[in-house]
XYZ file of C-alpha atoms in Angstrom:
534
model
C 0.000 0.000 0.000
C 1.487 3.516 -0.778
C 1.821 5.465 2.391
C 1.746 8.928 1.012
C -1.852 10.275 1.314
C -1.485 12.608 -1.338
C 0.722 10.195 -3.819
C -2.936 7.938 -3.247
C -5.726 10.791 -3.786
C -3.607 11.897 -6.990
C -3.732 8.595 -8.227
C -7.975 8.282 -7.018
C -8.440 11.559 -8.548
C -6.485 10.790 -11.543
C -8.592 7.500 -12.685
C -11.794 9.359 -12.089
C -10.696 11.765 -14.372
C -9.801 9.858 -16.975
C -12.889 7.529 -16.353
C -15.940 10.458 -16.900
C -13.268 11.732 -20.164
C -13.944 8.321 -21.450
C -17.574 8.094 -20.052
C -19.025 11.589 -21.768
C -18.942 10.787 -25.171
C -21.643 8.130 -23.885
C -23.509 11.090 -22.171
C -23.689 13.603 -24.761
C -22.331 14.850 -27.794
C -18.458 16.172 -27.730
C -17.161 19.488 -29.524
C -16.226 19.136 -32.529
C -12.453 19.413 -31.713
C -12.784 16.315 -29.339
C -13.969 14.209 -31.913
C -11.015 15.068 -34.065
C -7.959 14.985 -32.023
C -9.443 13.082 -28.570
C -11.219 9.523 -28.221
C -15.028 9.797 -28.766
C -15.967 6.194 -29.026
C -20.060 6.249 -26.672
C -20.564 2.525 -25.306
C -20.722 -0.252 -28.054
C -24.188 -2.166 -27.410
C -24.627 -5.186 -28.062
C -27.438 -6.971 -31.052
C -29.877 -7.477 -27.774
C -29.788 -4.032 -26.906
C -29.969 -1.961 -30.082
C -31.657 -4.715 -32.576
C -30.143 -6.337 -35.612
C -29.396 -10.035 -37.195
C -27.741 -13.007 -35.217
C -27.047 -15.499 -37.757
C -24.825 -18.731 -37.013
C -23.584 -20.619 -40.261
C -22.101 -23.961 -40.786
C -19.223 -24.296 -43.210
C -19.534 -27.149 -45.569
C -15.710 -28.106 -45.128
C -16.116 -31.176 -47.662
C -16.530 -28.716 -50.642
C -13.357 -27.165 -50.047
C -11.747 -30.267 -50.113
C -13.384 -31.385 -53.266
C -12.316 -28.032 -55.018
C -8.696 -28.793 -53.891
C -8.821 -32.182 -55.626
C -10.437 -30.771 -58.812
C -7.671 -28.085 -59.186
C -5.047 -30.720 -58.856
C -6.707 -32.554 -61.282
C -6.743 -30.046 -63.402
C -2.731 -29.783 -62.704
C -2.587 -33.285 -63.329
C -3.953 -33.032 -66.934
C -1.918 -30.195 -68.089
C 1.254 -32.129 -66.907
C 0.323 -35.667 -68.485
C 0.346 -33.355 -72.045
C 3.148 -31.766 -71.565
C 4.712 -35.186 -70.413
C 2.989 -37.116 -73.461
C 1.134 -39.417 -70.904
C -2.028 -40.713 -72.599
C -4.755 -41.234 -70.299
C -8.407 -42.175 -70.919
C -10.175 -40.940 -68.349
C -9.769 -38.881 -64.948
C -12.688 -38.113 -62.770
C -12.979 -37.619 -58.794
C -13.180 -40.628 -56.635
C -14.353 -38.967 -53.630
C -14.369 -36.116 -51.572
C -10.741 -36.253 -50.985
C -9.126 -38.720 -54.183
C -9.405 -39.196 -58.320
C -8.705 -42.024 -60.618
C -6.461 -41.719 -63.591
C -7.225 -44.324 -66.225
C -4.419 -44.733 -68.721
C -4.099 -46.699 -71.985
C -1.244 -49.531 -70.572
C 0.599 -49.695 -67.135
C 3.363 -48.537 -69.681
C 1.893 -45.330 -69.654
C 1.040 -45.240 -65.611
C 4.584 -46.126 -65.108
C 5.327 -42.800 -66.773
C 3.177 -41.178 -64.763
C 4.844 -42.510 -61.364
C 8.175 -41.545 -62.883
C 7.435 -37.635 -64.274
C 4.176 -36.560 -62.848
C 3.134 -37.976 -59.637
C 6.077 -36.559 -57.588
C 5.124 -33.227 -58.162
C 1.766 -33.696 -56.724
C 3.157 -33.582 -53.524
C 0.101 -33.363 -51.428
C -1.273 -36.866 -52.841
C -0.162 -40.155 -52.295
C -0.984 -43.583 -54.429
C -3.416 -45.587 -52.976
C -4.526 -48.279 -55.475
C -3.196 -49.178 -58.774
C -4.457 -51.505 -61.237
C -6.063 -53.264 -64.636
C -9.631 -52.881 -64.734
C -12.441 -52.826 -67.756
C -11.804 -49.292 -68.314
C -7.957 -49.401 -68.701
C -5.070 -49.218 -66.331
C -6.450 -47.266 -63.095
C -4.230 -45.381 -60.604
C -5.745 -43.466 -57.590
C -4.718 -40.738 -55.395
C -5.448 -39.476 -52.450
C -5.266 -36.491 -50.145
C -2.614 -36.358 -47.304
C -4.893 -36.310 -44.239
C -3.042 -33.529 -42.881
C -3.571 -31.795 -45.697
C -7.141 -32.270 -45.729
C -7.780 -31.212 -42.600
C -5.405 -28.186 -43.484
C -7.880 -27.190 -46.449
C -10.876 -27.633 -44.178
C -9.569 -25.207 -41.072
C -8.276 -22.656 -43.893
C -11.643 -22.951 -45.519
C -13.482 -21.594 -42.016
C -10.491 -19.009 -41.463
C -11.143 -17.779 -45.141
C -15.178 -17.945 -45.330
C -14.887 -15.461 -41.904
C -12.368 -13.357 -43.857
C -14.942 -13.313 -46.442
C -17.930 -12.906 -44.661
C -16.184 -9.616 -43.109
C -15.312 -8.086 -46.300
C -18.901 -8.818 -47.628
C -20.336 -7.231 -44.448
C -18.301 -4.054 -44.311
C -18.706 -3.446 -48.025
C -22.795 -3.549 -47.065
C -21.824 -0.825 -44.846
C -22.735 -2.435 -41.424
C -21.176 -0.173 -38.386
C -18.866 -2.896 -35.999
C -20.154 -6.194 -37.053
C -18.800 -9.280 -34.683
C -17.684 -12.368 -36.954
C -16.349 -15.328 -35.227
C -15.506 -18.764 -35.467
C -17.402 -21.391 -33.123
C -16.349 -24.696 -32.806
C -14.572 -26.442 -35.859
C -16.853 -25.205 -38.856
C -19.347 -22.710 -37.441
C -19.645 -19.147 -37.781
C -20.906 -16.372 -35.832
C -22.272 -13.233 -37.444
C -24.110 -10.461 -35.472
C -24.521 -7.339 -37.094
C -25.743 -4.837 -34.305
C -27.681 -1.787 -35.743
C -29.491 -3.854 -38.757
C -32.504 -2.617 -38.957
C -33.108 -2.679 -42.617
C -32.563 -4.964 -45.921
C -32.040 -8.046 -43.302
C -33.168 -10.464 -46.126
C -30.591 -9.098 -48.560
C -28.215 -9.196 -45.774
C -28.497 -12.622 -45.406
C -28.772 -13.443 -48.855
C -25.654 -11.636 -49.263
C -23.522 -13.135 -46.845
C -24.547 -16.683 -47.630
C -24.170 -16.884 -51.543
C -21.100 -18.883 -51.904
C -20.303 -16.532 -55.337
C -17.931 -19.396 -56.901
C -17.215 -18.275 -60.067
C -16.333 -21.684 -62.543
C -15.893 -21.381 -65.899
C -16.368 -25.346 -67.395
C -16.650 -26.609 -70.590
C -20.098 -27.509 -71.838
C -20.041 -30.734 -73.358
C -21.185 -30.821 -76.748
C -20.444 -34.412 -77.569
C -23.086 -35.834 -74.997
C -26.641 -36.697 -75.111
C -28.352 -33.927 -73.066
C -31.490 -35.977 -73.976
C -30.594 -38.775 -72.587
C -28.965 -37.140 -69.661
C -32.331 -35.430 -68.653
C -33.377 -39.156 -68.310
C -30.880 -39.987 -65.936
C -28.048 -41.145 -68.084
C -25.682 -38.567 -67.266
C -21.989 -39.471 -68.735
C -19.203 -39.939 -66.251
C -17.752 -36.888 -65.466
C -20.442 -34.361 -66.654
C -23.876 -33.123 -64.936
C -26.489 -31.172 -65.695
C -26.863 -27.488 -64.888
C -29.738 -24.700 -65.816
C -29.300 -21.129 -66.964
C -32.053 -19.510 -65.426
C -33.602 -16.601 -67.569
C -36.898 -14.343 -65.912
C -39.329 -12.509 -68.213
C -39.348 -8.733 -66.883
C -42.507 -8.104 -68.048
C -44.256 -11.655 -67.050
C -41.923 -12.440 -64.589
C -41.685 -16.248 -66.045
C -38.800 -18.319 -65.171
C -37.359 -20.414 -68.551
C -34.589 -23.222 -67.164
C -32.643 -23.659 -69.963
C -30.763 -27.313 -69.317
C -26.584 -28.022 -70.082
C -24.571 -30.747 -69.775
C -21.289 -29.544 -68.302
C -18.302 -31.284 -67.171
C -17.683 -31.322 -63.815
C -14.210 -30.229 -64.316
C -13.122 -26.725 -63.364
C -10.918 -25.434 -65.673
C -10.950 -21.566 -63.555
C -12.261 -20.080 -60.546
C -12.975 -16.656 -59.526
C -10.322 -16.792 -57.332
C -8.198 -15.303 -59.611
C -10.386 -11.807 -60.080
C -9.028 -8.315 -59.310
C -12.407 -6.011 -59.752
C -16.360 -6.586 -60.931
C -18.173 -3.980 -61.977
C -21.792 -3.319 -63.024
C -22.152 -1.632 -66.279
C -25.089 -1.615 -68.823
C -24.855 -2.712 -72.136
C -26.207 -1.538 -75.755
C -29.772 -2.804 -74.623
C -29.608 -1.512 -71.321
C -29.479 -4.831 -69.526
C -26.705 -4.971 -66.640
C -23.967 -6.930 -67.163
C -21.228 -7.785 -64.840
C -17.749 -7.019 -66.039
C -14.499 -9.190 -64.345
C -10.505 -8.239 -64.387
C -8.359 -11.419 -64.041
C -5.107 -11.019 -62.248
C -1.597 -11.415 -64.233
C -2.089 -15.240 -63.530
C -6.014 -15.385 -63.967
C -5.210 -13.479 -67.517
C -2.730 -15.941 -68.549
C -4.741 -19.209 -67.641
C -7.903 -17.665 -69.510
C -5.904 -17.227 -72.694
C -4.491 -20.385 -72.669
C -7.771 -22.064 -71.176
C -9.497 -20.488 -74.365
C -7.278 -21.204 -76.591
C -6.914 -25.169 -76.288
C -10.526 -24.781 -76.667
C -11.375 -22.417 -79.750
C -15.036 -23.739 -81.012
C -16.287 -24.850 -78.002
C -18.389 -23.695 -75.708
C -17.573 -22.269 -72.546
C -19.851 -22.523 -69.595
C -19.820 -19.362 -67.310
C -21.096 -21.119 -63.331
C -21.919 -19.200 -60.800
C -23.205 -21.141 -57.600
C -24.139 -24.012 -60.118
C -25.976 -21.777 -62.367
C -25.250 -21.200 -65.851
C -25.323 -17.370 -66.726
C -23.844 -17.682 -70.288
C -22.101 -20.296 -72.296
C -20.901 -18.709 -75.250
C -18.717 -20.116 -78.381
C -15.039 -19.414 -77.874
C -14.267 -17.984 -80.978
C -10.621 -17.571 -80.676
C -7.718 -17.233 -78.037
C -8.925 -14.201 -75.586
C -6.166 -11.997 -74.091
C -6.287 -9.116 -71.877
C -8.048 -10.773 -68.743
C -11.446 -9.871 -69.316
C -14.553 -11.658 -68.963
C -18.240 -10.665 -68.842
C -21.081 -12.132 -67.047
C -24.773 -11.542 -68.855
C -27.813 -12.201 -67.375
C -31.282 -10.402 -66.750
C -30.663 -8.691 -63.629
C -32.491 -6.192 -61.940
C -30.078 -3.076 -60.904
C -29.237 -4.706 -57.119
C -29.169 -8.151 -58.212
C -25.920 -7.121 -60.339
C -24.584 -4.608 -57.755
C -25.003 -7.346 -54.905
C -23.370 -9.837 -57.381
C -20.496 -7.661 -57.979
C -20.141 -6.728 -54.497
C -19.818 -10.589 -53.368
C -17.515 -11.397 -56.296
C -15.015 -8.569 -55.001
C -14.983 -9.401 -51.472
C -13.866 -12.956 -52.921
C -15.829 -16.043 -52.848
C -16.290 -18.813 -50.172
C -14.128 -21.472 -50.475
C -17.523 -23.875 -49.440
C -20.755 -23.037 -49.166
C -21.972 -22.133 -45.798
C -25.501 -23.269 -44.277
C -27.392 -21.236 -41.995
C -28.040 -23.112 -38.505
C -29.523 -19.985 -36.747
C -31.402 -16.781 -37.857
C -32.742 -14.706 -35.268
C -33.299 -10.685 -36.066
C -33.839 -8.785 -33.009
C -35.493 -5.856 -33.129
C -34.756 -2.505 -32.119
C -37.848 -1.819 -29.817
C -37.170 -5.043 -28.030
C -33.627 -3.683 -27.626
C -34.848 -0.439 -26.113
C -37.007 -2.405 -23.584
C -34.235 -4.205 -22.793
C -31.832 -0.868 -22.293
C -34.860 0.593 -19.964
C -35.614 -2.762 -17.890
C -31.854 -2.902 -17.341
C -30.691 0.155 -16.558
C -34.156 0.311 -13.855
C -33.163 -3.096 -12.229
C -29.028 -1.426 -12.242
C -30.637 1.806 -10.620
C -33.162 -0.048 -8.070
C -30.831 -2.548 -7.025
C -28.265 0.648 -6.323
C -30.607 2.287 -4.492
C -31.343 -0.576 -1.693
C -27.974 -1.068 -1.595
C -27.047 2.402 -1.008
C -29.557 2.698 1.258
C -29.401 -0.269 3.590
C -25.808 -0.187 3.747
C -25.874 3.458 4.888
C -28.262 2.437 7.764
C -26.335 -0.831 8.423
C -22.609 0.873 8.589
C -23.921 4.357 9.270
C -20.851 6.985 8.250
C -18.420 3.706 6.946
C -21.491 2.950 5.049
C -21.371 6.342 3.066
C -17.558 5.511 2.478
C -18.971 2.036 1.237
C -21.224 3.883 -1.363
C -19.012 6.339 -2.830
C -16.290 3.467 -3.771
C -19.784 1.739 -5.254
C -20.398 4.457 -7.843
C -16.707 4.841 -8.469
C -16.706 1.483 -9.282
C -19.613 1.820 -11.892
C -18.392 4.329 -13.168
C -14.465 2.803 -13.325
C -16.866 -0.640 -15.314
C -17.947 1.858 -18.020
C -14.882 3.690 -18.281
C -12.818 0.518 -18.946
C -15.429 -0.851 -21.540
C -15.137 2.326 -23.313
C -11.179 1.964 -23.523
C -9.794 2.688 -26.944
C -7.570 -0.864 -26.359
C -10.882 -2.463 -25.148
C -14.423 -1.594 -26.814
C -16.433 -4.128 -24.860
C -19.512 -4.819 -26.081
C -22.776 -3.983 -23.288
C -24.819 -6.633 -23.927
C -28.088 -7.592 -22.013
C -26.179 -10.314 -20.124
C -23.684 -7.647 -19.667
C -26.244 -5.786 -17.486
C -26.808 -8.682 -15.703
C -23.153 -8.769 -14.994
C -22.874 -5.029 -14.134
C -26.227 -5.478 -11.328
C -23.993 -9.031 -9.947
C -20.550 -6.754 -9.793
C -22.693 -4.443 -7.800
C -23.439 -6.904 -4.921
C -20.181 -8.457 -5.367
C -18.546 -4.813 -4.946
C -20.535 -4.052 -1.405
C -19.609 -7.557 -0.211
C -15.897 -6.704 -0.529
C -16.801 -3.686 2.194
C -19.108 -5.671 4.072
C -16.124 -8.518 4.971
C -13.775 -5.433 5.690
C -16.660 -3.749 8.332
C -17.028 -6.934 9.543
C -13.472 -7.487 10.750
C -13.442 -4.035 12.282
C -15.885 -4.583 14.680
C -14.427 -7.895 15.108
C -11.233 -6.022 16.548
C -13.037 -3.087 18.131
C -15.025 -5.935 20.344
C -11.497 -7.606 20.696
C -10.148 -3.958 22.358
C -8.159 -2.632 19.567
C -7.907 1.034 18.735
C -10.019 2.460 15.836
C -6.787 2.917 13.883
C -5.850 -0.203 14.753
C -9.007 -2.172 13.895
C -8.478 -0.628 10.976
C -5.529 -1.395 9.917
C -6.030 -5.175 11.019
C -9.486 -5.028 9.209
C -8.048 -4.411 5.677
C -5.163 -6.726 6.140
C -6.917 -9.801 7.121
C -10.259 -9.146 4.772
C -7.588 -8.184 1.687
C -6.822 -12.225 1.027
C -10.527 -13.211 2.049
C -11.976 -10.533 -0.915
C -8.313 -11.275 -3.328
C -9.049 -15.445 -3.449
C -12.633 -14.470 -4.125
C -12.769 -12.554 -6.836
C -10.251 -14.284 -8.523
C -11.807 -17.506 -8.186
C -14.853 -16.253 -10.010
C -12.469 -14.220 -12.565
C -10.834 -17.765 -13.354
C -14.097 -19.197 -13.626
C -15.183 -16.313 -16.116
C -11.899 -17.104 -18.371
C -13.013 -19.810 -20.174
C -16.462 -17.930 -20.988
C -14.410 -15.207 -22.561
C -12.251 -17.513 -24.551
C -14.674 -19.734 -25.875
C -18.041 -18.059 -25.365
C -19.235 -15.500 -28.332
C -22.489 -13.120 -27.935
C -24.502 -12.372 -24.725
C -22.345 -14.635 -23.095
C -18.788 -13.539 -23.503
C -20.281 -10.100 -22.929
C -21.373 -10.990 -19.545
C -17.862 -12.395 -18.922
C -16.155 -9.513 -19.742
C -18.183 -7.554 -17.789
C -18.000 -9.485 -14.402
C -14.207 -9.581 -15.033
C -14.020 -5.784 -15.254
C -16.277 -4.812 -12.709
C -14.416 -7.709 -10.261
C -11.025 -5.773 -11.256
C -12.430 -2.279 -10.468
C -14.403 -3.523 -7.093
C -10.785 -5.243 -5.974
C -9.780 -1.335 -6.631
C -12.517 0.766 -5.038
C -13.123 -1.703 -2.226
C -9.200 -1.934 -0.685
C -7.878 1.294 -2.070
C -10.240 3.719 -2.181
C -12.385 3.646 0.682
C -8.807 2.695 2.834
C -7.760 6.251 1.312
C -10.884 7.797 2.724
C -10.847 6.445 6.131
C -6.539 7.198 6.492
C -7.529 10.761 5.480
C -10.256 10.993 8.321
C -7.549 9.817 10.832
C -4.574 11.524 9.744
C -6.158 15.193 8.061
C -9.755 15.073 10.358
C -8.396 13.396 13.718
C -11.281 11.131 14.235
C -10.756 9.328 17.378
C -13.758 7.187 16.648
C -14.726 4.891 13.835
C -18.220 4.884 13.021
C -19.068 1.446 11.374
């Protein structure tokens, strides 16, 4: 404890200072110059207590993986030509492996020898004459696979946060939960939820896949699809009638590019006046187009977006320049949305929705006004029968109480903080209360333990703190240690009630030893009480 008197008012004063600068931008509005040059951050409330969309989302890991595979056996392909490996057939396996059938083991041996080493992430796992030829599978590493599926979550919340901010939501809270869940709360939402939602979910993988031209779509439609190929529908809605035509193509599974690769989208209307999406292709994207388009001059190019064929032109001739343009009959925020998700980058899997709940922002209000009554009327009795109980020690009691609520806010307002009030925070803020006063209560209690025992006031005082400071210290930490775990793996109302009991535990431990000691060492040493009132 620091002896000086004055060293510990300067410090008391000093913290309540700083605590209502932090607390009035809360209050009221600051001066213009504040806002420019000094923090100006009000409280941060949580989606409970000002409205807006809670939305948890499961990330179908599996896709990712099954993208990886299809890129490497796109990799595979390009290396068996430049290799001369002839090869019948290659199609996916599984979620995580693909089959190679070549024309003789001659030619698999190749393949083992120039190929198959540079695919470093797959191993063999079978290999073998069969009706179809000589077949060869590979697998995924399971490392790797459960690499792909953790980067796919870190890079759908990555996503999912550039989608939001670009829809202009003010401090939205994206987390992961769990393995393959995500947490979104947008706080303030109090419009275009629907779009929201429809905005963050659309995967927005952008394929571009041959259409194949030498199969029987008729006999596909049936159910005989060809290995390797499936059906897709472009998708085309009469403005006037509003009639949906599904146009039917049999593509081939294969990816030959993804969106990945794009730089910008842009919505720009063309000579009819119908929107049309324009993409840039990175250095790399550009150079795997025009070579992409020009193995396949006079064929058709599918362009799939979320398993929907927009266009499928004729590729005419090799296309240079990294350009590409997606047509379809939009309405004016169907392309802006579209072009908005396609520059934030798309998901590497498609995420499911587990949980939708919109709260609204009268039920938030309610739950500001029966919170901040139950936080005013639990004060009150406190104030109140701790005043009667302790008489003048009592008032001491109460003055650390409000420093200490006021300390809680101050904190959560911290520029290196920005705690979110939630209504479970309140919760926590009423608990800290009664948690605060018991602090006191145990130190009172000892006093008159040692003014029954004979002691001086001063010294009953001095004994008081010392033996209630481990009694209150083991206490609050215990229930700070319990609170940990909620803050580390708890998201929402209940990691806001965490933080909350931790900070208002901190800031009791603070008002309850060294403020209210300060107050009673200045009545002994500056007032000369000889008597302690308690």
């Amino acid at each position: 404890m620091i002896e000086s008197l004055k060293t510990r008012f300067v410090i008391i004063f000093s913290v309540l200072a700083i605590c209502l600068f932090l607390i009035y931008p809360s209050i009221g509005p600051v001066p213009a110059i504040w806002s420019k040059y000094l923090p100006d951050s009000p409280i941060r409330l949580g989606l409970d207590l000002q409205g807006g969309l809670y939305l948890v989302l499961e990330v179908q890991v599996e896709k990712a993986v099954e993208a990886v595979v299809d890129q490497t056996m796109l990799e595979a392909s390009s290396l068996m030509k430049d290799e001369r490996i002839r090869y019948v057939d290659l199609h996916r396996n599984s979620a995580d492996s693909f089959v190679i059938s070549f024309k003789d083991p001659d030619q698999a041996s190749l393949f083992d020898q120039k190929v198959l080493e540079k695919l470093s992430s797959f191993k063999k796992i079978s290999s073998g004459q069969t009706d179809k030829g000589f077949e060869t599978e590979l697998q995924l590493d399971p490392k790797t696979v459960e690499s792909i599926k953790q980067k796919a979550v870190r890079q759908a919340v990555d996503t999912i946060r550039n989608r939001v901010d670009a829809f202009g939501v003010a401090e939205p809270d994206v987390v992961i939960q769990g393995t393959d869940r995500i947490v979104v709360q947008l706080p303030g939402l109090k419009e275009d939820v629907n779009r929201a939602i429809d905005i963050i979910r659309r995967t927005a993988r952008l394929e571009f896949r041959l259409v194949d031209e030498k199969g029987d779509l008729s006999a596909a439609l049936k159910g005989a699809v060809p290995p390797g190929d499936e059906i897709l529908y472009q998708l085309d809605k009469n403005p006037r009638t509003g009639a949906v035509t599904r146009t039917p193509f049999l593509v081939k599974k294969q990816v030959l590019l993804t969106g990945d690769l794009l730089t910008d989208a842009r919505v720009h209307p063309d000579h009819t006046g119908r929107m049309t999406i324009g993409m840039d292709f990175n250095r790399l994207g550009a150079q795997q187009f025009e070579r992409i388009t020009g193995e396949h001059v006079r064929e058709r190019l599918a362009i799939v977006l979320d398993n929907r064929v927009y266009s499928a032109p004729v590729i005419k001739d090799r296309i240079s320049g990294g350009s590409a343009i997606i047509e379809g009959m939009f309405s004016p925020d169907e392309a802006h949305d579209l072009a908005l998700v396609l520059r934030a980058g798309s998901l590497p899997a498609p995420v499911k929705i587990l949980e939708n709940r919109s709260v609204g922002p009268s039920l938030g209000e309610d739950s500001i006004k029966a919170g901040r009554n139950a936080i005013v009327l639990g004060m009150l009795l406190i104030v109140i029968c701790i005043a009667l109980y302790y008489k003048w020690s009592g008032l001491v009691a109460d003055i650390a109480l409000f420093f200490n609520l006021i300390l809680i806010f101050a904190v959560m307002v911290s520029p290196g903080l920005r705690a979110t009030l939630t209504l479970p925070g309140l919760a926590g803020v009423a608990l800290t209360i009664g948690m605060a006063i018991d602090a006191n209560i145990l130190i009172f209690e000892r006093i008159r333990e040692e003014l029954r025992l004979g002691r001086t006031p001063r010294a009953a005082l001095e004994n008081g703190y010392s033996k209630a400071f481990s009694t209150i210290f083991d206490s609050n930490l215990t229930t700070i240690l319990s609170a940990l775990p909620l803050i580390q793996f708890g998201t929402g109302p209940i990691k806001g009630f965490a933080i909350t009991l931790c900070i208002g535990l901190i800031a009791s431990m603070f008002t309850a030893l060294f403020v209210t000691r300060a107050i009673f060492d200045y009545a002994f040493q500056v007032k000369r009480i000889k008597k302690l009132s308690v």
